[in-house]
Coordinates of N, CA and C in Angstrom, one line a residue:
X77 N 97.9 102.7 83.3 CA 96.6 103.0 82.8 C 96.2 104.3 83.2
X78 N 95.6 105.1 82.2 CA 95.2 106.5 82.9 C 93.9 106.3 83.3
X79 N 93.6 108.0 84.1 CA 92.6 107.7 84.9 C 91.1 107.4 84.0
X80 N 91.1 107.9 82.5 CA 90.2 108.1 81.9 C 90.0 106.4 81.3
X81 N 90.8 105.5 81.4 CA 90.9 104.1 80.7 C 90.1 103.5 81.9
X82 N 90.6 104.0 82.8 CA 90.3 103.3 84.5 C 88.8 103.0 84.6
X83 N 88.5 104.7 84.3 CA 86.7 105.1 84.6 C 86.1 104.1 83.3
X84 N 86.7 104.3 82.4 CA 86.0 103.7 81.0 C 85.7 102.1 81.4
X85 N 86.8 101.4 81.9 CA 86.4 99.8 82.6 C 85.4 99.5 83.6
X86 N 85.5 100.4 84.6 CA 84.7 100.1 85.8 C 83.2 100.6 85.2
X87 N 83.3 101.7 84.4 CA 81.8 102.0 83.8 C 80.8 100.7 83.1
X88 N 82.1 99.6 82.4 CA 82.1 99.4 81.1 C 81.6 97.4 82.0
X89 N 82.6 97.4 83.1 CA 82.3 96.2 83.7 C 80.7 96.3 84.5
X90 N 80.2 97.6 84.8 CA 79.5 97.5 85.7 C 77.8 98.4 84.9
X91 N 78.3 97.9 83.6 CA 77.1 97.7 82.0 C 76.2 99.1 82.6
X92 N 77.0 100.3 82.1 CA 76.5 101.4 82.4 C 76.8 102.3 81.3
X93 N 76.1 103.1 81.2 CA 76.5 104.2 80.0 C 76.8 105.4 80.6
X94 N 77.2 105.8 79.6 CA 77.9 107.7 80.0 C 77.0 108.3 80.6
X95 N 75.6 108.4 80.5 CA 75.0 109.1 80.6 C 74.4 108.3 82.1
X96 N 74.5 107.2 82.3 CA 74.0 106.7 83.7 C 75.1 107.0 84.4
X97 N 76.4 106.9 84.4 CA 77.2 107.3 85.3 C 76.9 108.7 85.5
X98 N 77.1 109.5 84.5 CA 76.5 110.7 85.0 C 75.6 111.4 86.0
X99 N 74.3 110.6 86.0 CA 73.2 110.7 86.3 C 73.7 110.4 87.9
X100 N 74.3 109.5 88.1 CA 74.9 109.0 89.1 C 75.7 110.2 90.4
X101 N 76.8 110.4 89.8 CA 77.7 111.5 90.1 C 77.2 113.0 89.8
X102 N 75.9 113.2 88.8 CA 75.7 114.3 89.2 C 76.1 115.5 88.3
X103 N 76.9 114.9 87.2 CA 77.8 115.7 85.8 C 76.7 115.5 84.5
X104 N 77.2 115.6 83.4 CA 76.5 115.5 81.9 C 77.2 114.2 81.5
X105 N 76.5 113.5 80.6 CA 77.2 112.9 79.3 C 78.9 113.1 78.9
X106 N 78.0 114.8 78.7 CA 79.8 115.4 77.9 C 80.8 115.1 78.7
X107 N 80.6 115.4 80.3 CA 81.7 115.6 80.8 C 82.7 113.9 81.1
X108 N 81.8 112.9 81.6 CA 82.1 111.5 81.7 C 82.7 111.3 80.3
X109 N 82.4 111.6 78.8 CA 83.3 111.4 77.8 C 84.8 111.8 78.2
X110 N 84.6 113.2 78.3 CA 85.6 114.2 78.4 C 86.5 113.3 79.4
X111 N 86.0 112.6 80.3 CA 87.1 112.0 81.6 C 87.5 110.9 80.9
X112 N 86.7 109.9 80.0 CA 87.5 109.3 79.7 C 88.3 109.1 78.4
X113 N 88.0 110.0 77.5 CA 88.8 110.3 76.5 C 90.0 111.3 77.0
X114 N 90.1 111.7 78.0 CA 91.6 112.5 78.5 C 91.3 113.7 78.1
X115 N 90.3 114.5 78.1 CA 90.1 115.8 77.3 C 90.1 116.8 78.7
X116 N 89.3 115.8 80.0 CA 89.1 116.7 81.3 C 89.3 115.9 82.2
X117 N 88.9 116.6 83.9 CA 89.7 115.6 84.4 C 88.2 116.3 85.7
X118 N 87.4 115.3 86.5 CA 86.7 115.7 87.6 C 87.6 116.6 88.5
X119 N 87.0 117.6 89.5 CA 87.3 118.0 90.2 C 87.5 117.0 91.7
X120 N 88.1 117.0 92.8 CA 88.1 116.4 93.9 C 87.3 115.7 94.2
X121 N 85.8 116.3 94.2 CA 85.0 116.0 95.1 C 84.0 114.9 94.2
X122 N 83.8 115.2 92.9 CA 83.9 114.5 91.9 C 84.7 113.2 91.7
X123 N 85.8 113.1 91.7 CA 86.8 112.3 91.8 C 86.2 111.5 92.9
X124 N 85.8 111.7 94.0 CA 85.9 110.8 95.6 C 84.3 110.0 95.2
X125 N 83.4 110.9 94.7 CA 82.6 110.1 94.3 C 82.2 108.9 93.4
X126 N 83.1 109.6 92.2 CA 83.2 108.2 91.5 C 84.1 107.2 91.9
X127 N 85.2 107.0 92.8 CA 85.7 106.1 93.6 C 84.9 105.5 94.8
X128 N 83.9 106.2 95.5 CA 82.7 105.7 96.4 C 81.9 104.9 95.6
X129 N 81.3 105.4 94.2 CA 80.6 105.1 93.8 C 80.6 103.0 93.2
X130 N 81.9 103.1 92.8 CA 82.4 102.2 92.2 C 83.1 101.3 93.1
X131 N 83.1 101.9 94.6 CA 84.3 101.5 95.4 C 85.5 100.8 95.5
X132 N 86.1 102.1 94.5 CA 87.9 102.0 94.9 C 88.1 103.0 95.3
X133 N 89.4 103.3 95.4 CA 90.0 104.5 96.2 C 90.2 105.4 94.9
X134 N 90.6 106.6 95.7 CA 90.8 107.7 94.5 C 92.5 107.2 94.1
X135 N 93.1 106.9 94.5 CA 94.5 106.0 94.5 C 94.7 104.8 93.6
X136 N 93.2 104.2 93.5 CA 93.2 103.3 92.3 C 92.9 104.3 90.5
X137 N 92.3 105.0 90.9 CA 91.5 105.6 89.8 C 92.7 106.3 89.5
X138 N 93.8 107.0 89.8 CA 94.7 108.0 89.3 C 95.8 107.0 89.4
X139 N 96.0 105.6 89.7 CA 97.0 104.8 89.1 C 98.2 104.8 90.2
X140 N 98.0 105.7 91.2 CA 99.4 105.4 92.3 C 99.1 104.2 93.0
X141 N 100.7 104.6 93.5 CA 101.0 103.5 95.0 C 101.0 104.0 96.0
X142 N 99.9 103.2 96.7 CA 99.7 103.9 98.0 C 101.0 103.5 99.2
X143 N 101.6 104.1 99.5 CA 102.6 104.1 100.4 C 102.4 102.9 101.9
X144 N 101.2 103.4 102.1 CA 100.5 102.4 103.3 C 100.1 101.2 103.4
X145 N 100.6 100.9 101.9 CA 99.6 99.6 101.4 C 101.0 99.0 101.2
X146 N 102.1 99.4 101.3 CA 103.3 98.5 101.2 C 104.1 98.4 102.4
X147 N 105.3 97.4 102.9 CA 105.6 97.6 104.4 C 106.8 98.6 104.5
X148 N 106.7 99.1 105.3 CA 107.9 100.3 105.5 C 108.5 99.5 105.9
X149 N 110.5 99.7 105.4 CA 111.3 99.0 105.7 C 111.4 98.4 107.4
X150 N 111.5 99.9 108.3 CA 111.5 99.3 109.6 C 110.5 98.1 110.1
X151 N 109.2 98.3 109.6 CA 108.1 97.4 110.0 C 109.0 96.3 109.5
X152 N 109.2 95.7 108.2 CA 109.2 95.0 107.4 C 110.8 94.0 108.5
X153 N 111.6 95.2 109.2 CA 112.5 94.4 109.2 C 112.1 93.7 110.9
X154 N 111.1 94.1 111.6 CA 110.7 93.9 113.0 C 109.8 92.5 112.5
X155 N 109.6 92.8 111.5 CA 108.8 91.6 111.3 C 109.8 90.0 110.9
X156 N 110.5 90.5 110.5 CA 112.0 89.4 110.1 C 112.2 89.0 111.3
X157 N 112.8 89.9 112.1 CA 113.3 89.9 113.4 C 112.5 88.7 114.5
X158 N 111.3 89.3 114.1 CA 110.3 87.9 115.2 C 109.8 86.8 114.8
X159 N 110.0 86.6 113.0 CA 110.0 85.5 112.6 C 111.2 84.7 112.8
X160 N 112.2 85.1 112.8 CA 113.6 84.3 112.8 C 113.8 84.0 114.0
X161 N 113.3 84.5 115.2 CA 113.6 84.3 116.5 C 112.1 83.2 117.1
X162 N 110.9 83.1 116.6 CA 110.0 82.2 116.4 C 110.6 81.0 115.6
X163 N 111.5 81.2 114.8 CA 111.8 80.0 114.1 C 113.0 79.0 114.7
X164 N 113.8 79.6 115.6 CA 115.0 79.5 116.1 C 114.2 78.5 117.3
X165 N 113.1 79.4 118.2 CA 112.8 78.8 119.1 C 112.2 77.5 118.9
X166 N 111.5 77.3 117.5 CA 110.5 76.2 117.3 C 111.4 75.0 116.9
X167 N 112.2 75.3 116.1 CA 113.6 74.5 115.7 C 114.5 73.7 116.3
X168 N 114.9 74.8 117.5 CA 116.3 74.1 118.4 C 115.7 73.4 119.4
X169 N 113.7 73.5 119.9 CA 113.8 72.8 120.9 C 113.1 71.7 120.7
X170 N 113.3 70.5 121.0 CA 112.8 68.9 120.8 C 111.4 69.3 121.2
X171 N 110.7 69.6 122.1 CA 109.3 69.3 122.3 C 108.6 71.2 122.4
X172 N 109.0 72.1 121.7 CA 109.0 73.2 122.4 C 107.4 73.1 122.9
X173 N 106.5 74.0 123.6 CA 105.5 74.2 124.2 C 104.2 75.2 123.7
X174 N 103.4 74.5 123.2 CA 102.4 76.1 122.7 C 100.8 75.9 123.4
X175 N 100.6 76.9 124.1 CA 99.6 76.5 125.0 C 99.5 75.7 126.3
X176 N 100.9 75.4 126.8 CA 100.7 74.6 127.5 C 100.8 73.2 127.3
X177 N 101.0 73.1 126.5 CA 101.4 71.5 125.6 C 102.3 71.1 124.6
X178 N 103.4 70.2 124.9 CA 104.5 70.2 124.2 C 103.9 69.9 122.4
X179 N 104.1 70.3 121.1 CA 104.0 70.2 120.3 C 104.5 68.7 119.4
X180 N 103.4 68.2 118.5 CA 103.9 67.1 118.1 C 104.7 67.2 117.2
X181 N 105.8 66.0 116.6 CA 107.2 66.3 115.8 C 106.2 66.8 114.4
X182 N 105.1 66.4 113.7 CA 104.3 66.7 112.7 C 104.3 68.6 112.7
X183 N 103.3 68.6 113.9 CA 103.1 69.9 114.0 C 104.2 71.0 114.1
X184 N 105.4 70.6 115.0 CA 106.5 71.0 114.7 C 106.9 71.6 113.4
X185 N 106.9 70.7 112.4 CA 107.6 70.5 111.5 C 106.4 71.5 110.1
X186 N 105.4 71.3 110.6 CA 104.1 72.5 110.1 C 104.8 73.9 110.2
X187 N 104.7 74.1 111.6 CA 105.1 75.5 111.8 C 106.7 76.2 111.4
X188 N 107.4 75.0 111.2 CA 108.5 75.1 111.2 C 108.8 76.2 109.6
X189 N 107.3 75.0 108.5 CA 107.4 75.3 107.4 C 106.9 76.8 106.9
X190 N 105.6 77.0 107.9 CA 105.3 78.2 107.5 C 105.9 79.0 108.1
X191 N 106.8 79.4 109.5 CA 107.8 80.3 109.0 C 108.6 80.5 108.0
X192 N 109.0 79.6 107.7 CA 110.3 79.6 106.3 C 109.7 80.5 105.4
X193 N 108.3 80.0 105.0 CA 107.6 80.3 103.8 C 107.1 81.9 104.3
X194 N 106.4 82.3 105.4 CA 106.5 83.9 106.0 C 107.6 84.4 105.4
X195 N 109.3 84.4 105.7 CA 110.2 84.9 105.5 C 110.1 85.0 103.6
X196 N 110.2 84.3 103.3 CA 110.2 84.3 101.8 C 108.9 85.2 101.6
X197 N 108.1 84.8 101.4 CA 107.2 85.7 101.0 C 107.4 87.7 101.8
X198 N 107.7 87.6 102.7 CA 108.3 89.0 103.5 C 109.3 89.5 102.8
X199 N 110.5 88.6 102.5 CA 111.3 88.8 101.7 C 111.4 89.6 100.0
X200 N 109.8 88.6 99.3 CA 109.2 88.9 98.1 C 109.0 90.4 98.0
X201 N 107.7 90.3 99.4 CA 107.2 91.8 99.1 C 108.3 92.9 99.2
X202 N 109.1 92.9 100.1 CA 110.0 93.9 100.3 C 111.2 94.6 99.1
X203 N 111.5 93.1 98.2 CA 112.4 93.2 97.2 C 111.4 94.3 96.3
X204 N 109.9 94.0 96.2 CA 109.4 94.4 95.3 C 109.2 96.6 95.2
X205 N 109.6 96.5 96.6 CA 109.6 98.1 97.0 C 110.6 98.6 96.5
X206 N 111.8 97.8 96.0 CA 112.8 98.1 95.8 C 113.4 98.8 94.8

């Protein structure tokens, strides 16, 4: 979606006219057209406003992927690493201990699940970088 379709929605969800957003950010009428029909494009500082304004990021408005917002492989695989060694420990031992208290075969069998389900979903996201 471009950036001018983008501005057109959030204007359009948040029952405002051209000339109110303007009024807002501080531009004309013309120029808010102009952004959303693709004819112009705000400058920076412009740009950071109408994403404050609306509060998204300038990264939503120009349609990227923010790099930060997905897991870098190393994280992603430290994260594997201490689920599978959490799941190993919770698994192989009959009563293992959390807090000070041996866990019930129920609860056990809880945590057992949402590791699995961690991994898969870790799994998901990471395929999706791919």
């Amino acid at each position: 979606m471009s950036f001018g379709s983008r501005l057109k929605n959030l204007r359009l969800q948040n029952k405002m006219t051209q000339q109110m957003l303007g009024d807002v950010i501080h531009v004309s009428k013309v120029s808010i057209s102009g952004y959303e029909n693709g004819n112009r494009f705000p400058d920076t500082s412009t740009l950071q406003q109408i994403a404050d304004f609306f509060q998204v990021t300038t990264d939503y408005l120009l349609d990227r992927k923010v790099p930060s917002e997905l897991l870098s492989e190393d994280f992603a695989k430290d994260i594997e690493i201490e689920l599978k060694s959490l799941l190993k420990i919770v698994s192989e031992q009959d009563y293992p201990i959390f807090h000070g208290r041996p866990l019930d075969c129920h609860t056990k069998e809880l945590i057992t699940q949402s590791f699995k389900f961690d991994l898969l979903l870790l799994e998901k996201m990471t395929a999706k970088r791919r």
